[in-house]
Amino acid sequence: AYIDKYRAGIKSKMARGRQSQLNRLERLEAPVTSHHLQFLFPPAAMSADKVLVLDHLSVGYGESRIINDISLVVRRGESVALIGPNGAGKSTLVKTIVGELFPENGHVDIGNRVQVGYFSQEHEELHDSWQVVEEIMNHFNYSEDKARNVLGSFLFKGDDVFKLVGELSGGERARLALLKLFLQGDNFLILDEPTNHLDEDSIEWLETYLSNRQGGLLISTHDRYFLDSVCNGILELSNRHMYEYEGNYEKFIELKADRE
C-alpha cells in the first residue's frame, strides 16, 4: 500500500527502496486472522515551550571527549531525529540528557512541566523475573483484568501474559517497553532505536502514533524511512560536533551536501 501510494511524487525514492525490500522477502500464505496494535493512549499534559535546552554541552570518558561544546533547543511539538555514524556519541548524548551520565562542561535543562519518557534499546526498565502481566500490574497498580486488557491491545493474548519477561523475543520486549512508556503519559519522549525487532505492522502503527502526538520527541535510529515519516528536524553528530537541519531525512541529504 505504501509503495502504491508513493510510487510517484516526492517520496518515490522511499517507495523504490521499500519495493526492493519487498522483492527480497519470502512469500508466505496470509494468516487466517490479522492482528494489529490498537490502543488510544491519554493525551500528554501541556509543557513549557522549551522542553530541552543543551547549553555548551561537552561529554566524554576520562581524557576522551566524545561531544564538544554543543548547544540545542527542542520545543514543544517538535520531532527531532538524532543521527550519526556508530561511535559518534548518539547513545552518550541520550544518556546524558536522561541523567545517566554527567557532562564535563555545560548544562542540560529540562523545561517546566516536562515529563521525560525514555525508551532504551536495551530495555533495562523491564524485569526479567516478572510475568508480562506483573510488569504492568506492578508498575501502574492495575488489577489483573485491566492489565490483561491493555496487554491484549498490544498483541499479548491469552497465556502470553503469563510468560516471564526474560523469555520474550526481541519484538515482544520492544512492544512491552513501548506499552509501558506510552501508558505513563510523558510529554517529552526520547527513543533509542525504537523500531529494532518490530514487525512492519507495528512500525507503521508507531509511525502514526508518534506523528499525531503533541509533545516533544527526540529519536535516535538508523531507520531513515521511519525518520521521514515522523521527524521534522535532524540533528547530526559528527566529529564531536552537532549540525542542525530543518525537514525530514530526504531534505537533510540535500542540506548536508550544501553545507559540505
CSV table of N, CA and C in Angstrom, one decimal, residues 123 126-128 130-133 135 151 155-156 159-177 197:
chain,number,residue,atom,x,y,z
A,123,HIS,N,16.3,-2.0,27.0
A,123,HIS,CA,15.0,-2.2,27.8
A,123,HIS,C,15.4,-2.6,29.3
A,126,LEU,N,12.7,-3.2,32.1
A,126,LEU,CA,11.9,-4.4,32.3
A,126,LEU,C,12.5,-5.4,33.3
A,127,HIS,N,11.7,-6.2,33.9
A,127,HIS,CA,12.1,-7.1,35.0
A,127,HIS,C,12.0,-8.5,34.5
A,128,ASP,N,13.1,-9.1,34.2
A,128,ASP,CA,13.1,-10.5,33.6
A,128,ASP,C,12.5,-11.5,34.4
A,130,TRP,N,9.8,-11.2,36.3
A,130,TRP,CA,8.3,-11.0,36.4
A,130,TRP,C,7.6,-11.6,35.2
A,131,GLN,N,6.4,-11.9,35.4
A,131,GLN,CA,5.5,-12.2,34.3
A,131,GLN,C,5.1,-11.0,33.5
A,132,VAL,N,4.7,-11.1,32.3
A,132,VAL,CA,4.3,-9.9,31.5
A,132,VAL,C,3.2,-9.2,32.2
A,133,VAL,N,2.2,-9.9,32.7
A,133,VAL,CA,1.1,-9.2,33.3
A,133,VAL,C,1.6,-8.5,34.6
A,135,GLU,N,4.4,-7.1,35.0
A,135,GLU,CA,5.2,-5.9,34.6
A,135,GLU,C,4.2,-4.7,34.6
A,151,LEU,N,-2.7,-5.2,27.7
A,151,LEU,CA,-1.7,-6.0,27.1
A,151,LEU,C,-2.3,-6.7,25.8
A,155,LEU,N,-1.0,-7.0,21.5
A,155,LEU,CA,-0.8,-8.3,21.0
A,155,LEU,C,-0.3,-9.4,22.0
A,156,PHE,N,-0.5,-9.1,23.3
A,156,PHE,CA,-0.2,-10.2,24.2
A,156,PHE,C,-1.5,-10.9,24.6
A,159,ASP,N,-2.5,-16.9,27.2
A,159,ASP,CA,-1.4,-17.2,28.1
A,159,ASP,C,-0.1,-16.5,27.9
A,160,ASP,N,-0.1,-15.7,26.8
A,160,ASP,CA,1.2,-14.9,26.6
A,160,ASP,C,1.5,-14.0,27.8
A,161,VAL,N,0.4,-13.5,28.5
A,161,VAL,CA,0.6,-12.6,29.5
A,161,VAL,C,1.3,-13.2,30.7
A,162,PHE,N,1.3,-14.5,30.8
A,162,PHE,CA,2.0,-15.2,31.9
A,162,PHE,C,3.4,-15.7,31.6
A,163,LYS,N,3.9,-15.3,30.4
A,163,LYS,CA,5.3,-15.6,30.1
A,163,LYS,C,6.2,-14.7,31.0
A,164,LEU,N,7.4,-15.3,31.3
A,164,LEU,CA,8.4,-14.5,32.0
A,164,LEU,C,8.9,-13.4,31.0
A,165,VAL,N,9.1,-12.2,31.5
A,165,VAL,CA,9.7,-11.2,30.6
A,165,VAL,C,11.0,-11.6,30.1
A,166,GLY,N,11.8,-12.3,30.8
A,166,GLY,CA,13.2,-12.7,30.4
A,166,GLY,C,13.1,-13.7,29.2
A,167,GLU,N,11.9,-14.3,29.0
A,167,GLU,CA,11.8,-15.3,28.0
A,167,GLU,C,11.2,-14.8,26.7
A,168,LEU,N,10.9,-13.5,26.7
A,168,LEU,CA,10.2,-12.9,25.5
A,168,LEU,C,11.2,-12.7,24.4
A,169,SER,N,10.7,-12.7,23.1
A,169,SER,CA,11.5,-12.4,22.0
A,169,SER,C,11.9,-10.9,21.9
A,170,GLY,N,12.8,-10.5,21.0
A,170,GLY,CA,13.1,-9.1,20.9
A,170,GLY,C,11.9,-8.2,20.6
A,171,GLY,N,11.1,-8.7,19.7
A,171,GLY,CA,9.9,-7.9,19.3
A,171,GLY,C,8.9,-7.8,20.4
A,172,GLU,N,8.7,-8.9,21.2
A,172,GLU,CA,7.8,-8.8,22.3
A,172,GLU,C,8.3,-7.9,23.4
A,173,ARG,N,9.6,-7.9,23.7
A,173,ARG,CA,10.2,-7.0,24.7
A,173,ARG,C,10.0,-5.5,24.3
A,174,ALA,N,10.2,-5.3,23.0
A,174,ALA,CA,10.1,-3.9,22.5
A,174,ALA,C,8.6,-3.4,22.6
A,175,ARG,N,7.7,-4.3,22.3
A,175,ARG,CA,6.2,-3.9,22.4
A,175,ARG,C,5.9,-3.7,23.9
A,176,LEU,N,6.4,-4.5,24.8
A,176,LEU,CA,6.1,-4.3,26.2
A,176,LEU,C,6.7,-3.0,26.7
A,177,ALA,N,7.9,-2.7,26.3
A,177,ALA,CA,8.5,-1.5,26.8
A,177,ALA,C,7.8,-0.3,26.2
A,197,HIS,N,13.6,-4.8,16.1
A,197,HIS,CA,12.9,-6.0,16.4
A,197,HIS,C,11.4,-5.9,16.1
